[in-house]
Tab-separated table of C-alpha atoms in Angstrom:
chain	number	residue	atom	x	y	z
A	1	UNK	CA	130.642	40.922	166.732
A	2	UNK	CA	131.060	37.178	166.484
A	3	UNK	CA	132.155	34.810	169.211
A	4	UNK	CA	131.142	31.602	167.455
A	5	UNK	CA	133.644	28.804	167.017
A	6	UNK	CA	134.624	28.648	163.336
A	7	UNK	CA	133.443	25.605	161.384
A	8	UNK	CA	135.726	22.621	160.811
A	9	UNK	CA	137.966	23.372	157.855
A	10	UNK	CA	138.090	27.141	158.421
A	11	UNK	CA	141.877	27.202	158.921
A	12	UNK	CA	142.508	25.363	155.639
A	13	UNK	CA	139.992	27.518	153.781
A	14	UNK	CA	141.716	30.613	155.133
A	15	UNK	CA	145.057	29.300	153.885
A	16	UNK	CA	143.568	29.116	150.380
A	17	UNK	CA	142.156	32.643	150.779
A	18	UNK	CA	145.542	33.905	151.968
A	19	UNK	CA	147.199	32.395	148.869
A	20	UNK	CA	144.735	34.353	146.711
A	21	UNK	CA	145.427	37.508	148.745
A	22	UNK	CA	149.174	37.137	148.243
A	23	UNK	CA	148.629	36.742	144.496
A	24	UNK	CA	146.503	39.906	144.441
A	25	UNK	CA	149.224	41.839	146.252
A	26	UNK	CA	151.904	40.538	143.891
A	27	UNK	CA	149.804	41.816	140.972
A	28	UNK	CA	149.588	45.271	142.560
A	29	UNK	CA	146.092	45.007	143.967
A	30	UNK	CA	144.999	45.195	147.602
A	31	UNK	CA	145.833	41.741	149.031
A	32	UNK	CA	142.423	40.296	149.757
A	33	UNK	CA	141.504	36.728	148.851
A	34	UNK	CA	138.395	34.582	149.133
A	35	UNK	CA	137.222	31.017	148.591
A	36	UNK	CA	133.767	29.466	148.422
A	37	UNK	CA	133.474	25.909	149.681
A	38	UNK	CA	130.567	23.544	149.287
A	39	UNK	CA	128.808	21.679	152.099
A	40	UNK	CA	131.458	18.946	151.912
A	41	UNK	CA	134.358	21.429	152.135
A	42	UNK	CA	135.256	21.181	148.442
A	43	UNK	CA	136.500	24.466	146.971
A	44	UNK	CA	133.934	25.605	144.394
A	45	UNK	CA	135.290	29.073	143.680
A	46	UNK	CA	138.262	31.310	144.372
A	47	UNK	CA	138.768	35.031	144.073
A	48	UNK	CA	141.202	37.823	144.704
A	49	UNK	CA	140.935	41.562	144.365
A	50	UNK	CA	141.188	42.526	140.686
A	51	UNK	CA	139.981	46.128	140.854
A	52	UNK	CA	143.301	47.648	139.806
A	53	UNK	CA	144.332	44.880	137.424
A	54	UNK	CA	141.017	44.874	135.534
A	55	UNK	CA	139.841	48.408	136.272
A	56	UNK	CA	136.663	46.896	137.718
A	57	UNK	CA	135.072	48.599	140.731
A	58	UNK	CA	133.186	45.366	141.524
A	59	UNK	CA	136.361	43.287	141.349
A	60	UNK	CA	136.432	42.475	145.040
A	61	UNK	CA	137.694	39.037	146.091
A	62	UNK	CA	134.303	37.966	147.440
A	63	UNK	CA	132.405	38.878	144.265
A	64	UNK	CA	134.991	37.103	142.096
A	65	UNK	CA	134.783	33.982	144.291
A	66	UNK	CA	130.958	34.009	144.267
A	67	UNK	CA	130.932	34.272	140.469
A	68	UNK	CA	133.461	31.444	140.190
A	69	UNK	CA	131.467	29.175	142.524
A	70	UNK	CA	128.218	29.862	140.658
A	71	UNK	CA	129.958	29.048	137.359
A	72	UNK	CA	131.250	25.775	138.839
A	73	UNK	CA	127.749	24.788	139.925
A	74	UNK	CA	126.297	25.691	136.501
A	75	UNK	CA	128.994	23.606	134.777
A	76	UNK	CA	127.897	20.689	136.948
A	77	UNK	CA	124.349	21.086	135.699
A	78	UNK	CA	122.852	22.877	138.685
A	79	UNK	CA	120.211	25.093	137.061
A	80	UNK	CA	120.090	27.214	140.205
A	81	UNK	CA	123.867	27.664	140.353
A	82	UNK	CA	123.626	31.225	141.571
A	83	UNK	CA	122.080	30.097	144.856
A	84	UNK	CA	125.040	29.101	146.977
A	85	UNK	CA	122.971	27.514	149.721
A	86	UNK	CA	125.022	25.234	151.934
A	87	UNK	CA	128.271	26.974	150.972
A	88	UNK	CA	130.773	28.898	153.064
A	89	UNK	CA	132.629	31.988	151.916
A	90	UNK	CA	136.005	32.507	153.552
A	91	UNK	CA	137.728	35.853	153.058
A	92	UNK	CA	140.808	37.502	154.514
A	93	UNK	CA	139.057	40.821	155.313
A	94	UNK	CA	135.598	41.570	156.658
A	95	UNK	CA	133.285	42.079	153.658
A	96	UNK	CA	132.251	45.607	152.641
A	97	UNK	CA	128.624	46.603	152.047
A	98	UNK	CA	128.718	45.657	148.344
A	99	UNK	CA	130.156	42.226	149.044
A	100	UNK	CA	127.855	41.637	152.008
A	101	UNK	CA	124.899	42.425	149.759
A	102	UNK	CA	126.159	39.961	147.146
A	103	UNK	CA	126.620	37.306	149.848
A	104	UNK	CA	123.048	37.775	151.063
A	105	UNK	CA	121.639	37.696	147.512
A	106	UNK	CA	123.619	34.528	146.708
A	107	UNK	CA	122.057	32.885	149.804
A	108	UNK	CA	125.443	31.998	151.327
A	109	UNK	CA	124.666	30.803	154.870
A	110	UNK	CA	128.172	31.161	156.399
A	111	UNK	CA	131.011	33.671	156.168
A	112	UNK	CA	134.412	33.168	157.760
A	113	UNK	CA	136.786	36.119	157.746
A	114	UNK	CA	140.177	37.047	159.128
A	115	UNK	CA	140.745	40.749	159.768
A	116	UNK	CA	138.138	43.311	160.770
A	117	UNK	CA	137.660	46.368	158.541
A	118	UNK	CA	137.076	49.313	160.868
A	119	UNK	CA	136.507	51.694	157.936
A	120	UNK	CA	134.132	49.810	155.639
A	121	UNK	CA	133.228	46.467	157.225
A	122	UNK	CA	129.654	45.261	156.832
A	123	UNK	CA	129.736	42.104	158.957
A	124	UNK	CA	129.620	43.729	162.356
A	125	UNK	CA	132.194	46.508	162.622
A	126	UNK	CA	130.713	49.508	160.757
A	127	UNK	CA	127.510	47.911	159.444
A	128	UNK	CA	125.999	44.458	159.859
A	129	UNK	CA	124.396	43.744	156.503
A	130	UNK	CA	124.926	39.987	156.879
A	131	UNK	CA	122.658	39.799	159.936
A	132	UNK	CA	120.216	42.592	159.078
A	133	UNK	CA	116.835	41.324	160.340
A	134	UNK	CA	114.879	43.203	157.655
A	135	UNK	CA	116.504	41.209	154.847
A	136	UNK	CA	115.211	37.866	153.575
A	137	UNK	CA	118.417	35.936	154.316
A	138	UNK	CA	120.795	35.960	157.294
A	139	UNK	CA	124.356	34.764	157.489
A	140	UNK	CA	126.326	33.130	160.307
A	141	UNK	CA	129.547	35.090	160.765
A	142	UNK	CA	132.800	33.650	162.094
A	143	UNK	CA	135.466	36.306	162.583
A	144	UNK	CA	139.126	36.421	163.515
A	145	UNK	CA	140.352	33.279	161.743
A	146	UNK	CA	144.097	33.867	161.294
A	147	UNK	CA	143.341	37.511	161.956
A	148	UNK	CA	146.921	38.644	162.600
A	149	UNK	CA	148.205	37.075	159.395
A	150	UNK	CA	145.382	38.582	157.332
A	151	UNK	CA	145.862	42.028	158.879
A	152	UNK	CA	149.648	41.891	158.408
A	153	UNK	CA	149.285	41.364	154.670
A	154	UNK	CA	147.200	44.521	154.429
A	155	UNK	CA	149.428	46.590	156.731
A	156	UNK	CA	152.561	45.601	154.793
A	157	UNK	CA	150.904	46.340	151.442
A	158	UNK	CA	149.733	49.805	152.455
A	159	UNK	CA	153.026	50.663	154.198
A	160	UNK	CA	154.907	49.787	150.992
A	161	UNK	CA	152.345	51.733	148.954
A	162	UNK	CA	152.864	54.817	151.155
A	163	UNK	CA	156.659	54.467	150.959
A	164	UNK	CA	156.416	54.290	147.158
A	165	UNK	CA	154.205	57.373	147.018
A	166	UNK	CA	156.672	59.324	149.190
A	167	UNK	CA	159.741	58.308	147.211
Protein backbone atom coordinates (compact mmCIF):
# COMPACT_ATOMS: atom_id res chain seq x y z
CA UNK A 1 0.00 0.00 0.00
CA UNK A 2 1.11 3.56 -0.59
CA UNK A 3 1.80 6.21 2.01
CA UNK A 4 3.57 8.65 -0.29
CA UNK A 5 2.42 12.24 -0.50
CA UNK A 6 0.70 12.75 -3.87
CA UNK A 7 2.50 14.97 -6.38
CA UNK A 8 1.58 18.64 -6.79
CA UNK A 9 -1.43 18.87 -9.07
CA UNK A 10 -2.94 15.53 -8.04
CA UNK A 11 -6.16 17.10 -6.72
CA UNK A 12 -6.78 18.98 -9.98
CA UNK A 13 -5.92 15.94 -12.08
CA UNK A 14 -8.37 13.89 -10.02
CA UNK A 15 -11.07 16.49 -10.65
CA UNK A 16 -10.56 15.97 -14.39
CA UNK A 17 -10.67 12.19 -13.90
CA UNK A 18 -13.86 12.51 -11.85
CA UNK A 19 -15.47 14.54 -14.67
CA UNK A 20 -14.65 11.69 -17.07
CA UNK A 21 -16.05 9.16 -14.57
CA UNK A 22 -19.31 11.09 -14.28
CA UNK A 23 -19.60 11.16 -18.07
CA UNK A 24 -19.05 7.39 -18.22
CA UNK A 25 -21.78 6.83 -15.64
CA UNK A 26 -24.18 9.12 -17.49
CA UNK A 27 -23.59 7.03 -20.63
CA UNK A 28 -24.43 3.83 -18.73
CA UNK A 29 -20.90 2.60 -18.16
CA UNK A 30 -19.11 2.01 -14.86
CA UNK A 31 -18.07 5.51 -13.71
CA UNK A 32 -14.31 5.37 -13.92
CA UNK A 33 -12.26 8.19 -15.42
CA UNK A 34 -8.58 8.80 -16.09
CA UNK A 35 -6.22 11.52 -17.29
CA UNK A 36 -2.60 11.44 -18.40
CA UNK A 37 -0.57 14.55 -17.67
CA UNK A 38 2.86 15.44 -18.97
CA UNK A 39 5.87 16.41 -16.85
CA UNK A 40 4.62 20.01 -16.78
CA UNK A 41 1.11 19.01 -15.63
CA UNK A 42 -0.50 19.57 -19.04
CA UNK A 43 -3.30 17.11 -19.80
CA UNK A 44 -2.16 14.95 -22.72
CA UNK A 45 -4.95 12.38 -22.70
CA UNK A 46 -8.31 11.64 -21.12
CA UNK A 47 -10.35 8.49 -20.85
CA UNK A 48 -13.48 7.01 -19.38
CA UNK A 49 -14.87 3.51 -19.32
CA UNK A 50 -16.40 2.70 -22.71
CA UNK A 51 -16.78 -1.07 -22.39
CA UNK A 52 -20.58 -1.04 -22.49
CA UNK A 53 -20.94 1.87 -24.90
CA UNK A 54 -18.50 0.43 -27.46
CA UNK A 55 -18.74 -3.25 -26.59
CA UNK A 56 -14.97 -3.22 -26.06
CA UNK A 57 -13.52 -5.40 -23.29
CA UNK A 58 -10.34 -3.27 -23.32
CA UNK A 59 -12.31 -0.04 -23.04
CA UNK A 60 -11.12 0.77 -19.55
CA UNK A 61 -10.56 4.44 -18.66
CA UNK A 62 -6.81 3.97 -18.23
CA UNK A 63 -6.31 2.29 -21.61
CA UNK A 64 -8.39 4.97 -23.35
CA UNK A 65 -6.37 7.74 -21.64
CA UNK A 66 -3.04 6.08 -22.50
CA UNK A 67 -4.07 5.78 -26.16
CA UNK A 68 -5.20 9.41 -26.21
CA UNK A 69 -1.93 10.64 -24.65
CA UNK A 70 0.17 8.61 -27.09
CA UNK A 71 -1.84 10.04 -30.00
CA UNK A 72 -1.26 13.57 -28.67
CA UNK A 73 2.48 12.98 -28.51
CA UNK A 74 2.53 11.50 -32.03
CA UNK A 75 0.59 14.51 -33.36
CA UNK A 76 3.29 16.71 -31.84
CA UNK A 77 5.93 14.82 -33.78
CA UNK A 78 7.25 12.60 -31.01
CA UNK A 79 8.25 9.45 -32.90
CA UNK A 80 8.27 7.52 -29.63
CA UNK A 81 4.81 8.73 -28.60
CA UNK A 82 3.86 5.42 -27.06
CA UNK A 83 6.50 5.83 -24.35
CA UNK A 84 4.84 8.02 -21.76
CA UNK A 85 8.00 8.61 -19.75
CA UNK A 86 7.69 11.58 -17.42
CA UNK A 87 3.88 11.38 -17.43
CA UNK A 88 1.42 10.74 -14.63
CA UNK A 89 -1.77 8.72 -14.97
CA UNK A 90 -4.53 9.72 -12.58
CA UNK A 91 -7.54 7.42 -12.28
CA UNK A 92 -10.56 7.27 -10.00
CA UNK A 93 -10.18 3.53 -9.22
CA UNK A 94 -7.12 1.40 -8.59
CA UNK A 95 -6.05 -0.10 -11.94
CA UNK A 96 -6.85 -3.74 -12.74
CA UNK A 97 -4.22 -6.20 -13.99
CA UNK A 98 -4.84 -5.35 -17.67
CA UNK A 99 -4.52 -1.63 -17.08
CA UNK A 100 -1.52 -2.04 -14.78
CA UNK A 101 0.19 -4.05 -17.52
CA UNK A 102 -0.56 -1.31 -20.06
CA UNK A 103 0.80 1.32 -17.66
CA UNK A 104 4.05 -0.61 -17.21
CA UNK A 105 4.43 -1.19 -20.97
CA UNK A 106 3.79 2.50 -21.69
CA UNK A 107 6.61 3.37 -19.23
CA UNK A 108 4.39 5.63 -17.12
CA UNK A 109 6.44 6.43 -14.00
CA UNK A 110 3.60 7.63 -11.71
CA UNK A 111 0.02 6.57 -11.01
CA UNK A 112 -2.36 8.50 -8.78
CA UNK A 113 -5.66 6.84 -7.92
CA UNK A 114 -8.67 7.47 -5.73
CA UNK A 115 -10.52 4.38 -4.54
CA UNK A 116 -9.04 0.96 -3.84
CA UNK A 117 -10.43 -2.04 -5.74
CA UNK A 118 -10.55 -4.92 -3.27
CA UNK A 119 -11.76 -7.35 -5.95
CA UNK A 120 -9.48 -6.69 -8.92
CA UNK A 121 -6.92 -4.04 -7.98
CA UNK A 122 -3.38 -4.48 -9.29
CA UNK A 123 -1.63 -1.56 -7.59
CA UNK A 124 -1.35 -3.03 -4.13
CA UNK A 125 -4.68 -4.44 -2.98
CA UNK A 126 -5.08 -7.81 -4.75
CA UNK A 127 -1.94 -7.76 -6.92
CA UNK A 128 0.91 -5.28 -7.26
CA UNK A 129 1.77 -5.36 -10.94
CA UNK A 130 2.94 -1.73 -10.91
CA UNK A 131 5.77 -2.49 -8.47
CA UNK A 132 6.55 -6.07 -9.50
CA UNK A 133 10.35 -6.35 -9.18
CA UNK A 134 10.62 -8.92 -11.98
CA UNK A 135 9.32 -6.46 -14.58
CA UNK A 136 11.51 -4.01 -16.49
CA UNK A 137 9.67 -0.89 -15.30
CA UNK A 138 8.32 0.15 -11.89
CA UNK A 139 5.74 2.75 -11.06
CA UNK A 140 5.38 5.11 -8.09
CA UNK A 141 1.87 4.72 -6.71
CA UNK A 142 -0.06 7.43 -4.88
CA UNK A 143 -3.37 6.18 -3.50
CA UNK A 144 -6.39 7.65 -1.78
CA UNK A 145 -6.62 10.99 -3.60
CA UNK A 146 -10.26 12.05 -3.15
CA UNK A 147 -10.93 8.45 -2.24
CA UNK A 148 -14.37 8.96 -0.69
CA UNK A 149 -15.65 10.88 -3.70
CA UNK A 150 -14.31 8.29 -6.14
CA UNK A 151 -15.76 5.40 -4.13
CA UNK A 152 -19.14 7.13 -3.77
CA UNK A 153 -19.54 7.40 -7.53
CA UNK A 154 -19.07 3.65 -7.85
CA UNK A 155 -21.30 2.77 -4.88
CA UNK A 156 -24.12 4.97 -6.19
CA UNK A 157 -23.81 3.55 -9.71
CA UNK A 158 -23.95 -0.07 -8.58
CA UNK A 159 -26.76 0.59 -6.06
CA UNK A 160 -28.85 2.14 -8.86
CA UNK A 161 -27.91 -0.74 -11.16
CA UNK A 162 -29.08 -3.28 -8.55
CA UNK A 163 -32.31 -1.34 -7.95
CA UNK A 164 -32.97 -1.34 -11.71
CA UNK A 165 -32.34 -5.07 -11.96
CA UNK A 166 -34.76 -5.75 -9.09
CA UNK A 167 -37.53 -3.55 -10.45
